[in-house]
Backbone as JSON, one array per atom type, in Angstrom:
{
  "sequence": "MENDTTPNRPPAFQFYPDKWQSHTRRLSDNAYRVYHEILCWMWLHAPDHCSIPKDSDAIACLIAMPCDRIATALQEIQNAHAPLLRESEECGGRYVSNGLKKEIEKMQDRRNKAVTAANQRWNKSMRTQCERNANASFEQCSPTPTPTPTSSPTPSPTPTNKGGRFVKPTDQEVSEYAKSINFVLSGDDFVDFYESKGWLIGKNPMRDWKAAVRTWKSKRTAENEKAQKPKPRNMI",
  "N": [[48.77, 6.11, -13.89], [47.69, 2.75, -14.45], [48.07, 0.68, -17.5], [45.18, -0.25, -19.15], [44.08, -3.17, -20.45], [41.83, -4.59, -20.61], [39.04, -5.64, -22.5], [35.67, -4.37, -22.9], [34.99, -3.63, -20.25], [33.24, -4.32, -17.35], [30.82, -2.04, -15.96], [29.99, -1.93, -13.28], [29.85, -3.62, -10.13], [28.47, -6.26, -8.12], [26.75, -5.55, -5.09], [26.92, -6.34, -1.75], [25.24, -5.78, 1.06], [25.31, -6.83, 3.66], [27.8, -8.21, 3.95], [29.47, -6.09, 3.46], [28.98, -4.29, 5.57], [29.77, -5.87, 7.82], [32.43, -6.07, 7.3], [33.44, -3.54, 7.3], [32.6, -2.13, 9.51], [34.32, -1.82, 11.73], [36.12, 0.1, 10.96], [37.63, 3.35, 10.98], [36.39, 6.69, 9.94], [38.25, 7.75, 8.03], [39.68, 5.41, 7.25], [37.53, 3.98, 6.2], [36.74, 5.51, 4.01], [39.14, 5.34, 2.44], [39.3, 2.58, 1.93], [36.96, 2.27, 0.4], [37.62, 3.77, -1.8], [39.82, 2.48, -2.76], [38.75, -0.08, -3.56], [37.02, 0.89, -5.63], [38.79, 1.94, -7.44], [40.31, -0.39, -8.14], [38.32, -1.92, -9.56], [37.59, -0.26, -11.67], [39.98, 0.41, -12.93], [42.14, -1.43, -12.69], [43.91, -3.97, -14.51], [43.15, -6.57, -13.9], [40.88, -6.15, -12.57], [40.75, -6.46, -9.79], [42.94, -5.78, -8.07], [45.59, -3.81, -6.6], [48.65, -1.86, -6.53], [50.89, -2.63, -3.83], [52.36, -0.67, -2.54], [52.14, 2.15, -0.52], [52.63, 4.82, -1.22], [52.22, 4.64, -3.96], [49.5, 3.98, -4.03], [48.29, 6.25, -2.86], [48.9, 8.05, -4.96], [47.31, 6.89, -7.03], [44.6, 7.01, -6.11], [44.4, 9.55, -5.46], [44.79, 10.79, -2.84], [46.15, 12.04, 0.32], [49.45, 10.84, 1.36], [49.85, 10.28, 4.07], [47.36, 9.77, 5.1], [46.71, 7.52, 3.7], [48.65, 5.69, 4.68], [47.93, 5.5, 7.31], [45.26, 4.57, 7.14], [45.73, 2.01, 5.98], [46.84, 0.55, 8.01], [44.59, -0.04, 9.59], [42.86, -1.26, 7.69], [44.37, -3.41, 6.89], [44.43, -5.13, 9.21], [46.04, -7.22, 11.48], [44.67, -9.44, 12.51], [42.3, -9.54, 11.01], [42.66, -9.02, 8.06], [41.44, -6.99, 5.29], [42.21, -7.06, 2.69], [43.99, -9.27, 0.5], [47.44, -10.07, 0.43], [49.47, -10.35, -2.37], [52.19, -11.82, -3.69], [52.51, -13.01, -6.07], [51.37, -11.43, -8.1], [53.16, -9.41, -8.44], [53.61, -8.05, -6.11], [51.03, -6.98, -4.72], [47.9, -5.71, -3.44], [45.04, -7.69, -3.13], [41.62, -8.01, -3.75], [39.54, -10.4, -2.71], [36.76, -10.51, -2.94], [36.14, -8.91, -5.15], [37.53, -10.3, -7.01], [36.17, -12.86, -7.16], [33.77, -11.83, -8.09], [34.34, -10.82, -10.7], [35.07, -13.07, -11.95], [32.55, -14.38, -11.91], [31.09, -12.82, -13.58], [32.48, -12.95, -15.99], [32.1, -15.65, -16.64], [29.3, -15.7, -16.95], [29.1, -14.12, -19.14], [30.59, -15.48, -21.07], [29.0, -17.81, -21.34], [26.65, -16.71, -22.42], [27.6, -15.74, -24.83], [28.5, -18.12, -26.03], [26.03, -19.54, -26.25], [24.65, -17.74, -27.88], [26.25, -17.91, -30.25], [25.86, -20.64, -30.88], [23.02, -20.58, -31.58], [23.16, -18.87, -33.7], [24.9, -20.35, -35.46], [23.24, -22.54, -35.86], [21.11, -21.35, -37.13], [22.33, -20.47, -39.43], [23.15, -22.95, -40.62], [20.63, -24.06, -41.11], [19.73, -22.29, -43.13], [21.71, -22.76, -45.16], [21.06, -25.42, -45.75], [18.53, -25.02, -46.89], [19.18, -23.49, -49.07], [20.74, -25.36, -50.42], [18.89, -27.42, -51.0], [17.13, -25.95, -52.64], [18.82, -25.5, -54.87], [19.23, -28.09, -55.72], [16.61, -28.93, -56.46], [16.31, -27.18, -58.49], [18.05, -28.02, -60.35], [17.18, -30.58, -60.92], [15.65, -32.82, -63.3], [12.5, -32.09, -64.84], [9.29, -33.84, -64.75], [7.52, -33.22, -66.79], [7.11, -31.32, -69.87], [6.43, -28.78, -69.32], [7.88, -25.97, -67.65], [8.8, -25.62, -64.32], [8.74, -23.49, -61.49], [11.44, -23.1, -59.22], [11.72, -23.26, -55.59], [12.33, -20.19, -53.97], [15.35, -19.31, -52.61], [15.72, -18.42, -49.21], [16.8, -15.22, -48.24], [20.21, -14.6, -47.28], [21.55, -13.11, -44.36], [23.23, -10.09, -44.87], [25.74, -7.61, -45.1], [26.28, -4.72, -46.57], [26.39, -5.93, -49.12], [27.84, -8.24, -48.51], [28.56, -10.9, -46.23], [26.95, -10.8, -43.05], [28.48, -8.93, -40.5], [29.3, -8.99, -37.15], [29.07, -6.07, -35.08], [31.47, -4.27, -33.15], [31.54, -3.13, -29.64], [32.54, -0.57, -29.61], [32.32, 0.34, -32.25], [29.48, 0.42, -32.32], [28.92, 2.44, -30.43], [30.29, 4.71, -31.54], [28.91, 5.08, -33.9], [26.28, 5.54, -32.98], [26.81, 7.94, -31.68], [27.42, 9.46, -33.92], [24.91, 9.97, -34.97], [23.8, 11.56, -33.16], [22.9, 10.18, -30.82], [22.7, 8.8, -27.63], [24.11, 6.0, -26.57], [25.05, 2.93, -25.07], [27.45, 0.97, -26.24], [28.23, -1.59, -25.3], [25.79, -2.43, -24.05], [24.13, -2.76, -26.26], [25.52, -4.61, -27.89], [25.67, -6.87, -26.07], [22.98, -7.39, -25.8], [22.05, -8.23, -28.29], [23.77, -10.33, -28.67], [22.84, -12.13, -26.82], [20.48, -12.8, -28.05], [21.22, -14.13, -30.27], [21.72, -12.56, -32.45], [19.44, -12.06, -33.81], [16.5, -10.66, -35.18], [13.47, -10.67, -34.07], [12.41, -13.59, -35.59], [14.31, -13.58, -37.57], [17.53, -13.33, -39.06], [19.74, -10.71, -38.32], [20.3, -8.06, -40.61], [21.29, -5.42, -40.9], [23.04, -3.64, -38.69], [23.23, -1.08, -38.11], [20.81, 0.02, -38.89], [19.3, -1.04, -36.8], [20.25, 0.34, -34.59], [19.34, 2.86, -35.24], [16.62, 2.34, -35.06], [16.4, 1.92, -32.27], [16.96, 4.45, -31.47], [14.75, 5.88, -32.37], [12.64, 4.72, -30.98], [13.4, 5.36, -28.34], [13.24, 8.15, -28.51], [10.59, 8.45, -28.9], [9.59, 7.46, -26.55], [10.66, 9.31, -24.81], [9.24, 11.75, -25.57], [6.64, 11.03, -25.01], [6.86, 10.86, -22.27], [7.26, 13.48, -21.6], [5.08, 14.77, -22.29], [2.44, 16.79, -21.18], [0.13, 15.87, -18.72], [-3.49, 15.8, -18.93], [-5.36, 18.01, -16.92], [-7.83, 17.54, -14.39], [-10.89, 19.14, -14.45], [-12.51, 20.95, -11.97]],
  "CA": [[47.63, 5.22, -14.16], [48.13, 1.53, -15.24], [47.4, 0.49, -18.67], [43.97, -1.12, -19.11], [43.95, -3.92, -21.56], [40.69, -5.43, -20.58], [37.88, -5.15, -23.3], [34.31, -4.45, -22.46], [35.05, -3.58, -18.79], [31.92, -4.01, -16.67], [30.78, -0.69, -15.23], [29.61, -1.99, -11.86], [29.89, -4.9, -9.46], [27.42, -6.63, -7.13], [27.11, -5.05, -3.75], [26.31, -7.13, -0.73], [25.3, -4.84, 2.28], [25.67, -7.6, 4.87], [29.26, -8.4, 3.98], [30.11, -4.73, 3.49], [28.88, -3.75, 6.95], [30.59, -6.71, 8.7], [33.86, -5.9, 7.01], [33.86, -2.13, 7.48], [32.06, -1.53, 10.77], [35.39, -1.51, 12.75], [37.0, 1.11, 10.33], [37.4, 4.82, 11.06], [35.94, 7.36, 8.78], [39.23, 7.79, 7.03], [39.96, 4.09, 6.65], [36.42, 3.55, 5.46], [36.85, 6.21, 2.77], [40.27, 4.87, 1.69], [38.95, 1.25, 1.5], [36.05, 2.41, -0.63], [38.32, 4.33, -2.96], [40.75, 1.39, -3.33], [37.89, -0.99, -4.38], [36.46, 1.46, -6.91], [39.92, 1.99, -8.42], [40.52, -1.78, -8.65], [37.29, -2.45, -10.48], [37.47, 0.6, -12.79], [41.25, 0.71, -13.67], [43.16, -2.51, -12.66], [43.73, -4.89, -15.64], [42.41, -7.79, -13.48], [39.65, -5.74, -11.86], [40.65, -6.86, -8.34], [44.19, -5.65, -7.36], [46.24, -2.56, -6.66], [50.03, -2.06, -5.97], [50.95, -2.68, -2.34], [53.04, 0.49, -2.1], [51.24, 3.14, 0.05], [52.78, 6.05, -2.03], [51.51, 4.33, -5.27], [48.01, 3.97, -3.74], [47.98, 7.69, -2.7], [48.84, 8.68, -6.28], [46.31, 6.34, -7.79], [43.34, 7.38, -5.72], [44.5, 11.02, -5.23], [44.66, 11.15, -1.4], [47.41, 12.2, 0.97], [50.16, 9.63, 1.77], [49.76, 10.03, 5.52], [46.01, 9.19, 5.32], [46.76, 6.18, 3.23], [49.36, 4.82, 5.59], [47.11, 5.33, 8.66], [44.14, 3.7, 6.83], [46.15, 0.66, 5.7], [47.05, -0.13, 9.27], [43.3, -0.57, 10.0], [42.38, -2.14, 6.71], [45.2, -4.75, 6.92], [44.55, -5.46, 10.59], [46.62, -8.54, 11.47], [43.67, -10.42, 12.8], [41.24, -9.68, 10.01], [42.93, -8.12, 6.88], [40.43, -6.95, 4.28], [42.76, -7.35, 1.32], [45.01, -10.34, 0.49], [48.68, -9.66, -0.14], [49.77, -11.39, -3.34], [53.43, -11.68, -4.34], [52.48, -13.61, -7.5], [51.0, -10.38, -8.91], [54.19, -8.39, -8.37], [53.41, -7.26, -4.82], [49.85, -6.23, -4.83], [46.85, -6.06, -2.52], [44.0, -8.29, -3.96], [40.33, -8.17, -3.13], [39.0, -11.7, -2.99], [35.38, -10.41, -3.23], [36.07, -8.51, -6.49], [38.05, -11.41, -7.89], [35.02, -13.7, -7.39], [32.7, -11.11, -8.83], [34.69, -10.65, -12.17], [34.98, -14.49, -12.51], [31.19, -14.84, -12.18], [30.64, -12.0, -14.63], [33.13, -13.51, -17.21], [31.49, -16.9, -16.78], [28.02, -15.49, -17.47], [29.34, -13.56, -20.49], [31.04, -16.59, -21.96], [27.97, -18.74, -21.55], [25.8, -16.01, -23.25], [28.2, -15.75, -26.14], [28.39, -19.56, -26.55], [24.61, -19.8, -26.62], [24.3, -16.98, -29.11], [26.89, -18.5, -31.33], [25.13, -21.86, -31.24], [21.82, -20.22, -32.24], [23.55, -18.27, -34.98], [25.36, -21.44, -36.3], [22.04, -23.37, -36.27], [20.3, -20.54, -38.15], [23.15, -20.46, -40.84], [23.07, -24.27, -41.19], [19.34, -24.17, -41.8], [19.72, -21.51, -44.33], [22.47, -23.51, -46.11], [20.25, -26.57, -46.18], [17.43, -24.54, -47.76], [19.77, -23.17, -50.35], [21.21, -26.6, -51.11], [17.69, -28.02, -51.47], [16.64, -25.17, -53.76], [19.67, -25.75, -56.0], [18.92, -29.45, -56.1], [15.33, -28.97, -57.13], [16.34, -26.41, -59.79], [18.84, -28.88, -61.38], [16.51, -31.84, -61.3], [14.74, -32.82, -64.54], [11.04, -32.16, -64.56], [8.58, -34.97, -65.45], [6.74, -32.76, -67.93], [7.76, -30.2, -70.6], [6.13, -27.51, -68.62], [8.83, -25.68, -66.68], [8.21, -25.27, -62.98], [9.59, -22.57, -60.76], [11.93, -23.7, -58.0], [11.53, -22.39, -54.53], [13.35, -19.11, -53.99], [16.08, -19.44, -51.32], [15.62, -17.34, -48.25], [18.0, -14.38, -48.31], [21.26, -14.73, -46.26], [21.89, -11.86, -43.77], [24.33, -9.49, -45.43], [26.12, -6.27, -44.71], [26.94, -3.99, -47.67], [26.66, -6.84, -50.18], [28.58, -9.44, -48.07], [28.06, -11.65, -45.02], [26.77, -9.86, -41.91], [29.59, -8.93, -39.6], [28.91, -8.4, -35.87], [29.84, -4.86, -34.76], [32.08, -4.12, -31.8], [30.84, -2.13, -28.86], [33.03, 0.77, -29.9], [31.67, 0.74, -33.5], [28.13, 0.86, -32.06], [29.03, 3.73, -29.63], [30.68, 5.71, -32.42], [27.78, 5.28, -34.87], [25.27, 6.27, -32.28], [27.24, 9.26, -31.48], [27.38, 10.23, -35.19], [23.55, 10.33, -35.2], [23.32, 12.26, -31.97], [22.12, 9.27, -29.99], [23.53, 8.32, -26.47], [23.88, 4.59, -26.53], [26.13, 2.06, -24.65], [27.83, -0.18, -27.23], [28.11, -2.82, -24.53], [24.37, -2.92, -23.83], [23.54, -3.11, -27.65], [26.16, -5.89, -28.34], [25.3, -7.95, -25.26], [21.56, -7.65, -26.03], [21.83, -9.03, -29.45], [24.38, -11.62, -28.53], [21.98, -13.02, -26.12], [19.39, -13.2, -28.97], [21.79, -14.72, -31.49], [21.73, -11.56, -33.53], [18.14, -12.26, -34.58], [15.38, -9.77, -34.89], [12.29, -11.62, -34.16], [12.95, -14.97, -36.04], [15.12, -13.4, -38.8], [18.92, -12.84, -38.8], [19.95, -9.26, -38.46], [20.88, -7.63, -41.82], [21.97, -4.13, -40.78], [23.02, -3.35, -37.22], [23.07, 0.39, -37.99], [19.39, 0.29, -38.86], [18.82, -1.44, -35.48], [20.65, 1.46, -33.72], [18.32, 3.94, -35.57], [15.34, 1.98, -34.47], [16.46, 2.14, -30.86], [16.88, 5.97, -31.2], [13.38, 6.36, -32.66], [11.88, 4.33, -29.85], [13.82, 6.21, -27.22], [12.71, 9.48, -28.71], [9.14, 8.4, -28.8], [9.31, 7.3, -25.16], [10.91, 10.61, -24.1], [8.2, 12.67, -25.93], [5.48, 10.65, -24.31], [6.98, 11.14, -20.84], [7.32, 14.85, -21.4], [3.83, 15.35, -22.73], [1.72, 17.18, -20.0], [-1.13, 15.16, -18.57], [-4.65, 16.75, -18.78], [-5.88, 18.26, -15.58], [-9.28, 17.39, -14.17], [-11.57, 20.34, -14.13], [-13.48, 20.78, -10.88]],
  "C": [[48.16, 3.95, -14.91], [47.46, 1.4, -16.48], [46.33, -0.59, -18.53], [43.82, -1.87, -20.43], [42.79, -4.79, -21.61], [39.52, -4.92, -21.47], [36.59, -5.31, -22.59], [34.24, -4.56, -20.94], [33.68, -3.42, -18.19], [31.85, -2.82, -15.89], [30.46, -0.79, -13.78], [29.8, -3.42, -11.38], [28.76, -5.08, -8.45], [27.73, -6.14, -5.73], [26.28, -5.78, -2.67], [26.37, -6.38, 0.59], [25.7, -5.63, 3.52], [27.06, -7.8, 5.06], [29.93, -7.1, 4.09], [30.17, -4.22, 4.97], [29.76, -4.61, 7.95], [32.06, -6.47, 8.55], [34.29, -4.47, 7.42], [33.4, -1.47, 8.79], [33.17, -1.09, 11.7], [36.29, -0.35, 12.21], [36.63, 2.52, 10.81], [36.85, 5.46, 9.82], [36.98, 7.46, 7.72], [39.57, 6.49, 6.42], [38.77, 3.62, 5.73], [36.41, 4.21, 4.07], [38.0, 5.65, 1.79], [39.9, 3.48, 1.11], [37.99, 1.3, 0.3], [36.66, 2.88, -1.91], [39.21, 3.25, -3.66], [39.87, 0.43, -4.11], [37.43, -0.46, -5.56], [37.65, 1.53, -7.9], [40.26, 0.64, -9.0], [39.57, -2.1, -9.77], [37.26, -1.53, -11.78], [38.82, 0.63, -13.57], [42.28, -0.48, -13.72], [42.94, -3.5, -13.78], [42.98, -6.16, -15.19], [41.15, -7.46, -12.66], [39.7, -5.88, -10.29], [41.94, -6.55, -7.57], [44.68, -4.15, -7.53], [47.73, -2.67, -6.12], [50.04, -1.87, -4.44], [51.65, -1.46, -1.69], [52.06, 1.61, -1.66], [51.38, 4.43, -0.79], [52.1, 5.88, -3.34], [50.02, 4.48, -5.17], [47.64, 5.4, -3.64], [47.95, 8.33, -4.03], [47.67, 8.17, -7.11], [44.88, 6.93, -7.42], [43.36, 8.84, -5.26], [44.11, 11.37, -3.71], [46.04, 11.28, -0.81], [48.02, 10.87, 1.46], [49.98, 9.28, 3.28], [48.42, 9.36, 5.8], [46.01, 7.8, 4.8], [47.42, 5.23, 4.11], [48.64, 4.43, 6.88], [46.0, 4.36, 8.32], [44.56, 2.32, 6.61], [46.37, -0.17, 6.93], [45.64, -0.69, 9.81], [42.74, -1.51, 8.94], [43.02, -3.51, 6.67], [45.42, -5.11, 8.34], [45.12, -6.95, 10.64], [45.65, -9.71, 11.79], [42.61, -10.58, 11.81], [41.59, -8.67, 8.82], [41.83, -8.21, 5.85], [40.93, -7.25, 2.83], [43.9, -8.45, 1.48], [46.36, -9.84, -0.2], [49.21, -10.77, -1.03], [51.2, -10.97, -3.91], [53.43, -12.13, -5.77], [52.17, -12.48, -8.5], [52.01, -9.21, -8.9], [54.02, -7.44, -7.1], [52.24, -6.42, -4.9], [48.85, -6.65, -3.74], [45.61, -6.53, -3.47], [42.7, -8.42, -3.19], [39.7, -9.45, -3.62], [37.5, -11.52, -3.5], [35.24, -9.93, -4.69], [36.62, -9.57, -7.5], [36.95, -12.43, -8.25], [33.95, -13.05, -8.33], [32.99, -11.05, -10.37], [34.73, -12.14, -12.68], [33.52, -14.85, -12.81], [30.62, -14.08, -13.43], [31.17, -12.61, -16.1], [32.46, -14.86, -17.6], [30.06, -16.7, -17.45], [28.15, -15.03, -18.97], [29.74, -14.68, -21.53], [29.93, -17.59, -22.31], [26.9, -18.01, -22.51], [26.32, -16.03, -24.69], [28.2, -17.16, -26.83], [26.99, -19.89, -27.01], [24.18, -19.02, -27.86], [24.97, -17.56, -30.35], [26.32, -19.82, -31.8], [23.88, -21.62, -32.05], [22.15, -19.7, -33.61], [23.91, -19.42, -35.95], [24.2, -22.28, -36.77], [21.25, -22.65, -37.37], [20.96, -20.61, -39.46], [23.06, -21.82, -41.45], [21.68, -24.51, -41.83], [19.25, -23.43, -43.04], [20.54, -22.13, -45.45], [21.74, -24.76, -46.65], [19.19, -26.18, -47.12], [18.0, -24.17, -49.13], [20.21, -24.37, -51.16], [19.97, -27.39, -51.61], [17.08, -27.31, -52.63], [17.54, -25.44, -55.01], [19.44, -27.06, -56.57], [17.67, -29.59, -56.97], [15.38, -28.23, -58.47], [17.06, -27.18, -60.84], [18.16, -30.16, -61.77], [15.63, -31.81, -62.46], [13.3, -32.89, -64.12], [10.45, -33.24, -65.3], [7.87, -34.54, -66.7], [7.47, -31.61, -68.62], [7.53, -28.93, -69.98], [7.23, -27.18, -67.53], [8.1, -25.26, -65.38], [9.29, -24.37, -62.3], [10.15, -23.23, -59.48], [11.76, -22.77, -56.83], [12.75, -21.34, -54.41], [14.01, -19.2, -52.56], [15.88, -18.19, -50.48], [16.83, -16.51, -48.25], [18.9, -14.59, -47.09], [21.51, -13.34, -45.66], [23.18, -11.4, -44.38], [24.53, -8.14, -44.93], [26.9, -5.58, -45.76], [27.34, -5.0, -48.71], [27.4, -8.09, -49.66], [27.83, -9.98, -46.87], [28.0, -10.67, -43.86], [27.94, -10.08, -40.89], [29.13, -8.32, -38.26], [29.74, -7.16, -35.55], [30.45, -5.02, -33.35], [31.37, -3.1, -30.98], [31.3, -0.73, -29.2], [32.46, 1.28, -31.28], [30.21, 1.17, -33.21], [28.09, 2.24, -31.48], [29.31, 4.9, -30.56], [29.58, 6.06, -33.47], [26.62, 6.0, -34.22], [25.54, 7.77, -31.96], [27.09, 10.18, -32.73], [25.9, 10.65, -35.52], [22.87, 11.02, -34.05], [22.42, 11.37, -31.01], [23.09, 8.73, -28.88], [23.17, 6.86, -26.29], [25.09, 3.83, -26.04], [26.33, 0.98, -25.63], [27.75, -1.53, -26.56], [26.74, -3.33, -24.4], [23.9, -3.47, -25.21], [24.17, -4.52, -28.03], [25.7, -7.05, -27.39], [23.78, -8.33, -25.48], [21.39, -8.52, -27.17], [22.67, -10.31, -29.51], [23.59, -12.62, -27.85], [20.74, -13.56, -26.93], [19.93, -13.86, -30.24], [21.8, -13.89, -32.64], [20.54, -11.75, -34.53], [17.26, -11.08, -34.18], [14.05, -10.44, -35.18], [12.85, -13.01, -34.45], [13.98, -14.8, -37.27], [16.49, -12.96, -38.41], [19.03, -11.45, -39.06], [20.78, -8.99, -39.79], [21.77, -6.38, -41.62], [21.94, -3.63, -39.39], [22.82, -1.84, -37.05], [21.6, 0.81, -38.04], [18.74, -0.06, -37.53], [19.05, -0.33, -34.48], [19.59, 2.62, -33.98], [17.01, 3.64, -34.97], [15.32, 2.17, -32.96], [16.4, 3.65, -30.54], [15.42, 6.39, -31.41], [12.51, 5.94, -31.41], [12.13, 5.12, -28.56], [13.23, 7.67, -27.31], [11.18, 9.55, -28.39], [8.76, 8.27, -27.3], [9.52, 8.64, -24.36], [9.81, 11.65, -24.34], [6.93, 12.28, -25.18], [5.57, 11.06, -22.82], [6.99, 12.58, -20.58], [6.0, 15.48, -21.67], [2.91, 15.58, -21.4], [0.4, 16.37, -19.92], [-2.32, 16.2, -18.35], [-5.11, 16.87, -17.36], [-7.4, 18.06, -15.45], [-9.87, 18.78, -13.78], [-12.6, 20.14, -13.04], [-14.67, 21.66, -11.13]]
}
C-alpha cells in the first residue's frame, strides 16, 4: 500500500454514465472488473487520486487480483487504438486516469474557493468587531460634557474558545469528539459546512464548536425518534 499524504480525501467522484459506457462497452467481463478496481484504488489510495504503478504485478497486489487476470485485462484496457489510461513517465512510470485527474482538480478548485470565501467573511466579521471595540474604547476615554457619568456602549463579545480566540477544529478533532459522545459524524462534512458559512451560527461567530457538534447530535436523535415513531392506523 502506498503512503497517503493527502488530507481530507474526497470519498467519491462524479460518475458520468455516457462516458463510462462508451469507454467500457468493448471490454470483457474480466477487463471491465479490473478497470473498475483500478479506478477505485486510484481515487481511494493514490496520493494524487488518479494514478497507479504501471507494473502488472504491483497492480495485482494493490487490487488483490491474480496476476494473469491483470495482464490479460491490461491488454484490452490499453488497446493501442484507444487506451483508457495514459502512460506517464513523469510520475515514475504510472498509469494515469485523465478523467480522475480532472475531477480532483475541480474538487480542489471548489474547496479552495469555499475556503477563500469563508476566510473573507470571517475576516470581515473580525474587522467589524475590532472597529466596534475601538469605538467603544474611544467613547469611554472621551471627556463627558456634564458631570453626570454616562455608560459607554458594551463591546460585543469576541468569539473565544476556552478563554482565548476561537480556533477552527480539524476534521479529525471533530470526528474524535463526536465518537467520544457516541455520535457518528463525518469531520469533513462538519468542517466544510461551517467553512462555507464563515464559521457563523446565524449572524454570530461560533464560540464553541463542540457545542455545535452536540447540537447536531440532538437534532439527529430527534429526527431518528420521529422517523421510528409508529404512525396511527385508521380504524375502519
